[in-house]
JSON list of C-alpha atoms in Angstrom, two decimals:
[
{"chain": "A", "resi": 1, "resn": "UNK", "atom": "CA", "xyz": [126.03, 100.90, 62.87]},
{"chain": "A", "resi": 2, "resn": "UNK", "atom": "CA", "xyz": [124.39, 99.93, 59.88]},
{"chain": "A", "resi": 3, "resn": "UNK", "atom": "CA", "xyz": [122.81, 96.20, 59.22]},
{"chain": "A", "resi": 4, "resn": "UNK", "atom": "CA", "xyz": [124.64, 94.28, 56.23]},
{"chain": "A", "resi": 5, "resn": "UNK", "atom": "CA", "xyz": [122.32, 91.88, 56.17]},
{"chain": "A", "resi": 6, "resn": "UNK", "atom": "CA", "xyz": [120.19, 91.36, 52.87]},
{"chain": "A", "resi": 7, "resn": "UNK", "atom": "CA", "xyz": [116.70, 90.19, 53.30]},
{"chain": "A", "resi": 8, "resn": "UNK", "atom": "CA", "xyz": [114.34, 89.83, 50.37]},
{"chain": "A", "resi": 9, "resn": "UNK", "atom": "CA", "xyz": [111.67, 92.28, 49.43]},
{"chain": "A", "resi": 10, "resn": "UNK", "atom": "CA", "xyz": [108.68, 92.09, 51.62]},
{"chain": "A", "resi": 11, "resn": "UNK", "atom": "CA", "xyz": [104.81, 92.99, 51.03]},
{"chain": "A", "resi": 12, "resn": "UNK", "atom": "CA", "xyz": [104.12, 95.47, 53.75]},
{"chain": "A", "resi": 13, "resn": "UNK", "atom": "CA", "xyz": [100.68, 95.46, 53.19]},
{"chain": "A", "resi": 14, "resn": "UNK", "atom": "CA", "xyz": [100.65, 91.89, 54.27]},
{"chain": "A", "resi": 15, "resn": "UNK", "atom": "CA", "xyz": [102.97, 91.59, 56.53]},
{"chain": "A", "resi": 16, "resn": "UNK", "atom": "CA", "xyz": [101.77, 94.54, 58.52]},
{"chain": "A", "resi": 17, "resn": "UNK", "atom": "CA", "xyz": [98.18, 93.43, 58.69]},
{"chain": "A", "resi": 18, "resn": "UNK", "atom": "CA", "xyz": [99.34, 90.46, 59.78]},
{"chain": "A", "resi": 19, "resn": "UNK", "atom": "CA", "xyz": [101.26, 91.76, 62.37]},
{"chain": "A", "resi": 20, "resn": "UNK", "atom": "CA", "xyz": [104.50, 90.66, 61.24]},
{"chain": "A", "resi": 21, "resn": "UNK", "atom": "CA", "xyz": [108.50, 91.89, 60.91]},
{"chain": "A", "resi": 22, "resn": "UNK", "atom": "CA", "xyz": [108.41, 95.08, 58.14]},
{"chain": "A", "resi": 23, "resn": "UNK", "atom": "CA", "xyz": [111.64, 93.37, 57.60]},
{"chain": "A", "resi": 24, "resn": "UNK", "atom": "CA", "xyz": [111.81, 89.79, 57.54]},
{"chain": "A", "resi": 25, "resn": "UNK", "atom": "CA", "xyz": [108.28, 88.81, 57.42]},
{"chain": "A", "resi": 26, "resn": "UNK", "atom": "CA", "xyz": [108.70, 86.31, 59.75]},
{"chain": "A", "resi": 27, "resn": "UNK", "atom": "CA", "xyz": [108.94, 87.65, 63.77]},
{"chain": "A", "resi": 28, "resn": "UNK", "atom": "CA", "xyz": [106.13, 88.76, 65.41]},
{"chain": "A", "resi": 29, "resn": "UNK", "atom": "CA", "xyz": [105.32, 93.21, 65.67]},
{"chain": "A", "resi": 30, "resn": "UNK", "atom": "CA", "xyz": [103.10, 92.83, 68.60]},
{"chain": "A", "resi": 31, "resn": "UNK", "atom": "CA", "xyz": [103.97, 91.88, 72.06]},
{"chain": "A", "resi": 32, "resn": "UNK", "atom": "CA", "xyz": [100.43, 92.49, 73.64]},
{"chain": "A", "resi": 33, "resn": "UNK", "atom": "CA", "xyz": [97.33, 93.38, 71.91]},
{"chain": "A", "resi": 34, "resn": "UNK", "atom": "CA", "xyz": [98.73, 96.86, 70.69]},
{"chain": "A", "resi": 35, "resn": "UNK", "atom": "CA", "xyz": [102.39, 97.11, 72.31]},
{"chain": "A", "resi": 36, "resn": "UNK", "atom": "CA", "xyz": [105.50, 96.58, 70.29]},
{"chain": "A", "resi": 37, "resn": "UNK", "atom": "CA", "xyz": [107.86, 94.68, 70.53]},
{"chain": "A", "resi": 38, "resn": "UNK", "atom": "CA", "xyz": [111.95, 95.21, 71.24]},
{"chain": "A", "resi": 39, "resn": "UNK", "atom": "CA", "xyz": [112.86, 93.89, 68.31]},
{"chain": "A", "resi": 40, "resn": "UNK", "atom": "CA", "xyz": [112.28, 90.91, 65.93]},
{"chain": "A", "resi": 41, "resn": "UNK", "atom": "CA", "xyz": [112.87, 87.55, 66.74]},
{"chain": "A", "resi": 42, "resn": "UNK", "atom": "CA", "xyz": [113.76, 86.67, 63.53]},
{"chain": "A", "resi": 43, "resn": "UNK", "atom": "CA", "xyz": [115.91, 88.75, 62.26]},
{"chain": "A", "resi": 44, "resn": "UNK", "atom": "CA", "xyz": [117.04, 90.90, 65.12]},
{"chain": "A", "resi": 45, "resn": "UNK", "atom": "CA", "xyz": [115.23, 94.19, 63.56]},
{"chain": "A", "resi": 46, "resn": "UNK", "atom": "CA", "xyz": [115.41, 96.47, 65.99]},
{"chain": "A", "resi": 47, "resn": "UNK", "atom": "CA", "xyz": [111.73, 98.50, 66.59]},
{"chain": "A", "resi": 48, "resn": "UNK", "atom": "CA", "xyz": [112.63, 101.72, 67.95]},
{"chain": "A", "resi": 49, "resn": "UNK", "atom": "CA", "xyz": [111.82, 103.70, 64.70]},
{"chain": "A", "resi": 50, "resn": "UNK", "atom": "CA", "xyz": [108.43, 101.88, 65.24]},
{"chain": "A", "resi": 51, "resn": "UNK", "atom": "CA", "xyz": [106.29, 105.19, 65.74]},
{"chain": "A", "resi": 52, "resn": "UNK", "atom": "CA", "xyz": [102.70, 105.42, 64.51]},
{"chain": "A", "resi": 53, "resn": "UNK", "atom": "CA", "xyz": [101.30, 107.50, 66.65]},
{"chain": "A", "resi": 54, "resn": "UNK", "atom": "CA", "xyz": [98.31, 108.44, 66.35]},
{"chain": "A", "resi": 55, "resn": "UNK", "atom": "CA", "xyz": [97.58, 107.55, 62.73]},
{"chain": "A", "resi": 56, "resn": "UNK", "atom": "CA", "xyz": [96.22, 104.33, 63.48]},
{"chain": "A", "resi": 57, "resn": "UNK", "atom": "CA", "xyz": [93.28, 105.65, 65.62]},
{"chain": "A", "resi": 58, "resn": "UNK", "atom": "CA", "xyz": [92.08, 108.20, 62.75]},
{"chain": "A", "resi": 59, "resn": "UNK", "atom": "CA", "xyz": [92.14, 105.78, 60.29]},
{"chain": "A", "resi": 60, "resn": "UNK", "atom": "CA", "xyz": [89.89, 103.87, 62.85]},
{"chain": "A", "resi": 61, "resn": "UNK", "atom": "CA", "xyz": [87.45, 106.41, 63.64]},
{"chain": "A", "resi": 62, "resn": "UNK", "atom": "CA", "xyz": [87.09, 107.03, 59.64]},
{"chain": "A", "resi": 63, "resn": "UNK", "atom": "CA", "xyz": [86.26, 103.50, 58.53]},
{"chain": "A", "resi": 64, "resn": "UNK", "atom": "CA", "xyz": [83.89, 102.23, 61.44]},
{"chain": "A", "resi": 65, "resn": "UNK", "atom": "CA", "xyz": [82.50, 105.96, 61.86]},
{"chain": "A", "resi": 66, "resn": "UNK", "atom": "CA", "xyz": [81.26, 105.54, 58.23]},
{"chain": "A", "resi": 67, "resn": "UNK", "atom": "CA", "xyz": [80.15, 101.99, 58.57]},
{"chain": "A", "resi": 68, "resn": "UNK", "atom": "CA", "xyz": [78.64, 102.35, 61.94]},
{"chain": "A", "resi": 69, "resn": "UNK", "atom": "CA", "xyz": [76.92, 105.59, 61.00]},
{"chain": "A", "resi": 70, "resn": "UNK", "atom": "CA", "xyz": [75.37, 104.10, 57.25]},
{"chain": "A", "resi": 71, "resn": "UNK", "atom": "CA", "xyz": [73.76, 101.27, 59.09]},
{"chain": "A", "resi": 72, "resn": "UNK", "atom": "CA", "xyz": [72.34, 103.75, 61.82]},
{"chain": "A", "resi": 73, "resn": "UNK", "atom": "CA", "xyz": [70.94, 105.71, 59.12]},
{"chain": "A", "resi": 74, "resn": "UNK", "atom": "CA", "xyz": [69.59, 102.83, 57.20]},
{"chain": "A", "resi": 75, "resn": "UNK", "atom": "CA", "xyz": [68.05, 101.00, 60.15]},
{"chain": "A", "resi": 76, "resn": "UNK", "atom": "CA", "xyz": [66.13, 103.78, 61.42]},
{"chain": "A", "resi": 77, "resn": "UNK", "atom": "CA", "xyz": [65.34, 105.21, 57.88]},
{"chain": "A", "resi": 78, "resn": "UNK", "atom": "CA", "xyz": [63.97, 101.28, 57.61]},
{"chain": "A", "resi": 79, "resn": "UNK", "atom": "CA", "xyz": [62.39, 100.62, 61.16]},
{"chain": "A", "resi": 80, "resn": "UNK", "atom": "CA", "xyz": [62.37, 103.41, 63.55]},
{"chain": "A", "resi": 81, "resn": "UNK", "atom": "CA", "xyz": [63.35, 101.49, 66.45]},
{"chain": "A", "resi": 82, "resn": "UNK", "atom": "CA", "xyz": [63.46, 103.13, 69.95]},
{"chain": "A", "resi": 83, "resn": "UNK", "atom": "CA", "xyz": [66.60, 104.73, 71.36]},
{"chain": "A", "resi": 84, "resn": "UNK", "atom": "CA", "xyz": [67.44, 102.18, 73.76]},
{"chain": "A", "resi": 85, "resn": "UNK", "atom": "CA", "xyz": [68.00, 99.54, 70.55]},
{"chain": "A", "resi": 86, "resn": "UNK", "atom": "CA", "xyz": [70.47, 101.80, 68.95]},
{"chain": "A", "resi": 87, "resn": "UNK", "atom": "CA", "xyz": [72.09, 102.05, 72.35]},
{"chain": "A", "resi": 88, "resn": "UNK", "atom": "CA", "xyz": [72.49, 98.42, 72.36]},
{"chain": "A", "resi": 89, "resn": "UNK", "atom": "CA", "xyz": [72.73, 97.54, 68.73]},
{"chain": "A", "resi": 90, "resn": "UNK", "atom": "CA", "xyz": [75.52, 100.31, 67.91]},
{"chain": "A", "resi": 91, "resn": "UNK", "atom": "CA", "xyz": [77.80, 100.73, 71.01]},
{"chain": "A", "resi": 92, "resn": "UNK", "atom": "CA", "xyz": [79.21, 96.82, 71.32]},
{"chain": "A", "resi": 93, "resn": "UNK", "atom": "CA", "xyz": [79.42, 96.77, 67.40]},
{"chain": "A", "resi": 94, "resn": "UNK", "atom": "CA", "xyz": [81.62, 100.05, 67.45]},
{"chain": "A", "resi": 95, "resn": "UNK", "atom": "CA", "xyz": [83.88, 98.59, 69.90]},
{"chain": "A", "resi": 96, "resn": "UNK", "atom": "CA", "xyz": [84.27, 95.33, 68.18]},
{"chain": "A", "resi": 97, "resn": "UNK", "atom": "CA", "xyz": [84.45, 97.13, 64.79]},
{"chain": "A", "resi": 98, "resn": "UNK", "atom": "CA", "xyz": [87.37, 99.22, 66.52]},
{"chain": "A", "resi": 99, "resn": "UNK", "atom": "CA", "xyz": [89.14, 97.10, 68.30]},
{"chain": "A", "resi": 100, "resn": "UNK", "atom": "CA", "xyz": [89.04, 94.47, 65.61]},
{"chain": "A", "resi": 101, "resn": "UNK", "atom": "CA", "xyz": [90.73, 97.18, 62.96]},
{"chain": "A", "resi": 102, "resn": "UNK", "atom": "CA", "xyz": [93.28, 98.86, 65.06]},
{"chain": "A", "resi": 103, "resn": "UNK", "atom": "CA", "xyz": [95.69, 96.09, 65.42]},
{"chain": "A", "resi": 104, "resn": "UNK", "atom": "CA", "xyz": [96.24, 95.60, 61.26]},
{"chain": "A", "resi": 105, "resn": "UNK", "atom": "CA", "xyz": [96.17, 99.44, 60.70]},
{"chain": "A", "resi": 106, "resn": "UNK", "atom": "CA", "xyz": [98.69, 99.86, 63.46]},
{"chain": "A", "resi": 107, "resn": "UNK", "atom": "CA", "xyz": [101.19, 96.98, 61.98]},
{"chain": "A", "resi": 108, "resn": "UNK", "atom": "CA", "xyz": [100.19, 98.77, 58.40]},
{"chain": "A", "resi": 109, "resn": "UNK", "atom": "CA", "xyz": [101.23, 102.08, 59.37]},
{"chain": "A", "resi": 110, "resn": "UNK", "atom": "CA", "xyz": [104.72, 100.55, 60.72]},
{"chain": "A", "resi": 111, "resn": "UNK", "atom": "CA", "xyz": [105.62, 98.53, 57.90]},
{"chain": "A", "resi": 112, "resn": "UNK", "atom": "CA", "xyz": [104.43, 101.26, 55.67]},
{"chain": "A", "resi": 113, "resn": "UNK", "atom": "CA", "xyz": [107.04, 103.49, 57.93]},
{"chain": "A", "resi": 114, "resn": "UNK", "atom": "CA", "xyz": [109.98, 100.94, 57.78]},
{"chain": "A", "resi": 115, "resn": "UNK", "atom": "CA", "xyz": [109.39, 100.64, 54.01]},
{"chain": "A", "resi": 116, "resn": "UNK", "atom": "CA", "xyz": [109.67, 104.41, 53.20]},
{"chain": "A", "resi": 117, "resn": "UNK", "atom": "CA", "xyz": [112.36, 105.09, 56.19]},
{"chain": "A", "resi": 118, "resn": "UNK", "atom": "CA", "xyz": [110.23, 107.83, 57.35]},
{"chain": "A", "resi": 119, "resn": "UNK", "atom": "CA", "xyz": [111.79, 109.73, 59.86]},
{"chain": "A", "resi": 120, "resn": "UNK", "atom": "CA", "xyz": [110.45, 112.50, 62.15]},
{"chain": "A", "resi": 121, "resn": "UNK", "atom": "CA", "xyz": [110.82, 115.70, 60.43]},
{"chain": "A", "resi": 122, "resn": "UNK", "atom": "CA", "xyz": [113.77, 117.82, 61.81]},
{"chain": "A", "resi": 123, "resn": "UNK", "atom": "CA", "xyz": [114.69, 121.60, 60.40]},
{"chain": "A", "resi": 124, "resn": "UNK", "atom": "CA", "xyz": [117.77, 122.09, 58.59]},
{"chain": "A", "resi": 125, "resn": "UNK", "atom": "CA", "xyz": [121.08, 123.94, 60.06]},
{"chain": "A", "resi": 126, "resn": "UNK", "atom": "CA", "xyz": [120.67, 127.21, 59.73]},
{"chain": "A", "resi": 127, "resn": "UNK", "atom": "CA", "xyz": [122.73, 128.22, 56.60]},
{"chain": "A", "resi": 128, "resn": "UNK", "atom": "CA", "xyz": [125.36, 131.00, 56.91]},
{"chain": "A", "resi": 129, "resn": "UNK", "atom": "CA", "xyz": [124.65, 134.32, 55.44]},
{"chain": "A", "resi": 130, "resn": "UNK", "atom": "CA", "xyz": [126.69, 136.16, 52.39]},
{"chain": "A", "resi": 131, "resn": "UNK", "atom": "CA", "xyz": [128.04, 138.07, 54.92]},
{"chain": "A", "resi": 132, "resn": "UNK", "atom": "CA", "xyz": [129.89, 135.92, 57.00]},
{"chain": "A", "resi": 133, "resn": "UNK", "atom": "CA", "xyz": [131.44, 134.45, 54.32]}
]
C-alpha cells in the first residue's frame, strides 16, 4: 500500500546528521545510541527499508583513521614521546572520535537511502529464449 501523503522536500544532509525522519524531518531515527527505530513518530514513516549496513563504519574508520594517524605522525615527528603516551594519548581519542561520528554518518547514510529509494539489488527474470517463442 502506498502512502498518499505529501510532505515537503527535506534536506537529508541535515536531517540525517541530526538524527531525524528522512521523511518528515521531525520524528526521531534513533531509538538507542545506534538502533532504529519502528517507525516515525511524526509521520508514521515506516523504517524497515532503513538498512545501512556497514557503510557507516567505513566511512568511520576513513575519517578518524586519517585524523588520528596525521596527528600521530606530527606529534612524534615534533616530540618523540615514549610509547606508553601514544598509548594513552591516541586510544581514548579514537574511541571518542568514533563513537562521536558514527551516529550522524549512520542517520546520513539512511536519509541518503530514503531519498534515492535505494533498494537491495535483485537479478532480473530470466528472459525467454528465441526459441521458446
Amino acid at each position: 500500500m502506498e502512502d498518499k501523503a505529501q510532505f515537503p522536500p527535506v534536506n537529508p544532509v541535515s536531517v540525517g546528521l541530526s538524527g531525524k525522519c528522512p521523511r518528515c524531518g521531525q520524528g526521531k531515527l534513533f531509538d538507542g545510541f545506534l538502533s532504529v527505530k519502528k517507525s516515525c513518530s511524526a509521520c508514521g514513516l515506516n523504517f524497515v527499508f532503513a538498512d545501512s549496513g556497514d557503510g557507516p563504519a567505513v566511512f568511520v574508520i576513513m575519517l578518524v583513521g586519517f585524523v588520528i594517524v596525521g596527528l600521530v605522525l606530527f606529534v612524534e615527528l615534533s616530540f618523540q614521546p615514549p610509547i606508553w603516551l601514544h598509548l594513552i594519548l591516541w586510544l581514548p581519542l579514537t574511541v571518542v572520535l568514533a563513537a562521536a561520528v558514527l551516529r550522524p554518518l549512520k542517520g546520513l547514510m539512511i536519509a541518503l537511502q530514503f531519498k534515492h529509494k535505494a533498494e537491495e539489488g535483485r537479478l532480473d527474470a530470466p528472459a525467454a529464449s528465441k526459441d521458446e517463442a
